[in-house]
Amino acid sequence: NAGVMQNPRHLVRRRGQEARLRCSPMKGHSHVYWYRQLPEEGLKFMVYLQKENIIDESGMPKERFSAEFPKEGPSILRIQQVVRGDSAAYFCASSPGGLRYEAFFGQGTRLTVV
Amino acid sequence: GQQLNQSPQSMFIQEGEDVSMNCTSSSIFNTWLWYKQDPGEGPVLLIALYKAGELTSNGRLTAQFGITRKDSFLNISASIPSDVGIYFCAPGSGNTGKLIFGQGTTLQVKP
């Protein structure tokens, strides 16, 4: 199965630590999106990346959050100095781009800040 | 910002019944996607709609892209227990592929 792969599935961090979430898109997909989901809510867009470029980061908090999609390797969502409010499920999606909007999601990383 | 309203918020139905849910918005969109999410999993794409007025089926699922491009509905016919989950509409606009998710409709099916 060459679907979107995210790791880790579960991540526990103490307040003030850093969290790194990884996403490998589907084979052939060059567009990556990160979404955040709080309990009982829908997914909220965070950032859209193509290889080595951030295209749209309008949903990213201004501080502590960053994302990258290097030429080689997975996309990384990095959260510095985590706080309890960062606890959520973080989903990565990939698409082939162009005029098609179909985005395929990974299983998510559930971040718990204690 | 773009206002998106998905309803109903939850449904509890008997196996075999048909289900209908919809999303409305104050904004115009180029596409409407429908996803299903099971507990602890990522959303799974069900149907993608690209043209106003388009009606598309995927097995027991049927979805339509409203003529005004501001709404969409999803129907599930003859529901079965495995239809249980949360259904999200996710319209997209512009040319970035960014999706806006509705609040979700939680479906429970009683055998």
XYZ file of C-alpha atoms in Angstrom:
225
model
C 0.000 0.000 0.000
C 1.677 3.203 -1.150
C -0.641 5.531 0.738
C 0.274 8.604 2.734
C 2.474 7.556 5.634
C 2.656 9.508 8.842
C 4.780 8.856 11.878
C 4.670 8.581 14.705
C 1.005 7.623 15.154
C 1.095 8.813 18.743
C 3.441 11.326 20.311
C 3.583 12.468 23.913
C 5.558 15.561 24.789
C 6.003 17.570 27.973
C 5.271 21.260 27.899
C 8.222 23.137 26.446
C 9.575 20.242 24.385
C 9.661 20.056 20.607
C 7.405 17.868 18.485
C 8.372 16.649 15.009
C 5.728 15.062 12.837
C 6.658 13.323 9.590
C 4.709 12.728 6.424
C 5.650 10.804 3.296
C 3.217 11.545 0.459
C 1.806 9.013 -1.936
C 4.136 8.016 -4.735
C 3.954 10.535 -7.540
C 2.397 13.257 -5.381
C 4.331 16.492 -5.050
C 1.772 18.482 -3.067
C 1.508 18.126 0.702
C -1.029 19.639 3.085
C -1.116 19.654 6.868
C -4.386 19.860 8.822
C -5.132 19.935 12.529
C -8.171 18.364 14.145
C -9.334 19.072 17.657
C -11.719 16.600 19.338
C -15.289 16.768 18.021
C -14.288 19.218 15.291
C -13.544 19.241 11.600
C -10.086 19.538 10.121
C -8.474 22.970 9.924
C -6.018 23.784 7.172
C -2.536 24.714 8.332
C -0.081 24.755 5.448
C 0.380 23.711 1.821
C 3.817 22.794 0.502
C 5.418 21.645 -2.686
C 8.951 20.347 -2.881
C 11.221 22.915 -1.225
C 8.483 25.564 -1.249
C 5.809 26.769 1.120
C 2.865 27.779 -1.046
C 0.234 28.728 1.523
C 0.794 28.937 5.280
C -2.258 31.007 6.076
C -3.462 28.478 8.662
C -0.199 28.187 10.568
C 0.141 29.870 13.952
C 2.635 32.691 13.669
C 4.909 31.388 16.390
C 6.410 28.000 17.289
C 5.062 26.191 14.200
C 7.037 25.531 11.041
C 6.827 23.142 8.121
C 9.130 21.984 5.395
C 9.093 19.616 2.451
C 12.697 19.086 1.373
C 13.845 17.864 -1.993
C 14.624 14.505 -0.465
C 12.748 12.935 2.413
C 9.420 13.443 4.140
C 7.588 16.624 4.956
C 8.099 17.726 8.551
C 5.739 19.690 10.764
C 7.680 21.072 13.696
C 6.177 22.511 16.860
C 8.580 24.168 19.256
C 7.968 24.678 22.964
C 4.693 22.774 22.903
C 1.804 23.830 25.132
C -1.263 21.894 26.231
C -3.363 23.622 23.582
C -1.250 21.983 20.872
C -2.727 18.601 21.781
C -4.634 17.473 18.703
C -4.583 15.090 15.778
C -2.394 16.321 12.938
C -3.146 14.977 9.482
C -1.087 15.131 6.361
C -2.624 14.841 2.913
C -1.069 14.641 -0.516
C -2.340 15.254 -4.011
C -0.906 15.109 -7.510
C -1.675 18.807 -8.020
C -2.943 20.357 -11.194
C -6.666 20.953 -11.425
C -7.611 17.947 -9.296
C -8.408 18.605 -5.658
C -8.540 15.015 -4.470
C -6.351 14.862 -1.394
C -5.500 11.570 0.245
C -4.940 11.567 3.960
C -2.604 9.700 6.234
C -3.705 8.120 9.492
C -2.577 11.115 11.477
C -0.316 11.795 14.430
C -2.031 12.223 17.756
C -0.026 14.663 19.831
C -0.589 14.792 23.555
C 1.129 17.479 25.592
C 1.387 16.705 29.292
C -13.925 34.249 6.404
C -15.744 31.556 4.499
C -18.819 30.311 6.360
C -19.622 26.636 5.958
C -22.592 24.961 7.571
C -22.973 21.175 7.550
C -26.161 19.528 8.740
C -27.420 17.585 10.457
C -24.782 17.424 13.164
C -25.689 13.829 13.971
C -28.062 11.119 12.821
C -29.179 7.888 14.430
C -30.965 5.645 11.958
C -32.119 2.096 11.452
C -30.197 -0.214 9.162
C -31.701 -0.116 5.681
C -32.840 3.489 5.865
C -31.635 6.182 3.499
C -29.572 9.091 4.784
C -29.182 12.642 3.530
C -26.795 15.344 4.678
C -25.816 18.675 3.198
C -23.454 21.589 3.314
C -24.188 25.205 2.538
C -21.920 28.171 2.293
C -21.989 31.891 1.767
C -19.092 31.522 -0.677
C -18.750 30.026 -4.138
C -16.500 27.005 -4.555
C -14.883 25.285 -7.523
C -15.190 21.815 -6.097
C -16.917 19.836 -3.388
C -15.410 16.733 -1.880
C -17.005 14.362 0.612
C -14.940 12.388 3.112
C -15.692 9.778 5.754
C -13.650 9.451 8.920
C -13.647 6.447 11.215
C -12.491 6.827 14.850
C -8.737 7.099 15.128
C -8.239 7.202 11.374
C -7.694 9.781 8.681
C -10.492 10.948 6.350
C -11.157 8.762 3.341
C -12.294 10.353 0.098
C -15.776 9.237 -0.996
C -16.784 11.489 -3.890
C -15.334 14.491 -5.727
C -17.529 16.979 -7.624
C -16.176 19.534 -10.066
C -19.094 20.984 -12.017
C -22.111 22.946 -10.827
C -25.151 20.695 -11.058
C -23.014 17.561 -11.284
C -24.548 14.428 -9.777
C -22.134 11.600 -9.034
C -22.593 8.160 -7.525
C -20.192 5.788 -5.825
C -22.013 2.581 -4.974
C -24.752 3.449 -2.482
C -23.494 7.023 -2.203
C -24.762 9.882 -4.340
C -23.612 13.471 -4.145
C -24.527 16.626 -6.008
C -22.774 19.941 -6.558
C -25.364 22.704 -6.226
C -26.150 24.919 -9.203
C -25.216 28.036 -7.246
C -21.853 26.414 -6.333
C -22.586 27.258 -2.718
C -23.929 23.916 -1.566
C -23.736 20.158 -1.892
C -25.545 17.143 -0.540
C -24.622 13.519 0.092
C -27.122 10.685 0.136
C -26.517 7.169 1.378
C -29.061 4.577 0.358
C -29.933 1.396 2.256
C -27.549 2.102 5.136
C -25.546 -0.699 6.716
C -23.655 -0.847 10.030
C -20.282 -0.131 8.406
C -21.602 3.263 7.266
C -21.106 4.420 10.847
C -18.644 7.290 11.078
C -18.262 11.005 10.611
C -18.935 12.478 7.186
C -17.345 15.743 6.154
C -17.960 18.012 3.214
C -14.801 19.725 2.038
C -15.135 22.359 -0.647
C -12.116 23.843 -2.313
C -11.501 27.103 -4.087
C -8.746 28.972 -5.790
C -5.907 27.019 -7.299
C -4.049 25.769 -4.252
C -6.054 22.642 -3.508
C -6.724 23.896 0.009
C -9.877 22.343 1.447
C -12.274 23.791 4.012
C -13.936 21.154 6.158
C -17.457 21.243 7.493
C -18.173 20.435 11.125
C -19.098 16.884 10.228
C -22.201 14.708 10.410
C -21.935 11.802 12.822
C -23.872 8.809 11.569
C -24.903 5.932 13.768
C -26.718 2.923 12.326
C -28.782 0.607 14.469
C -28.755 -3.002 13.226
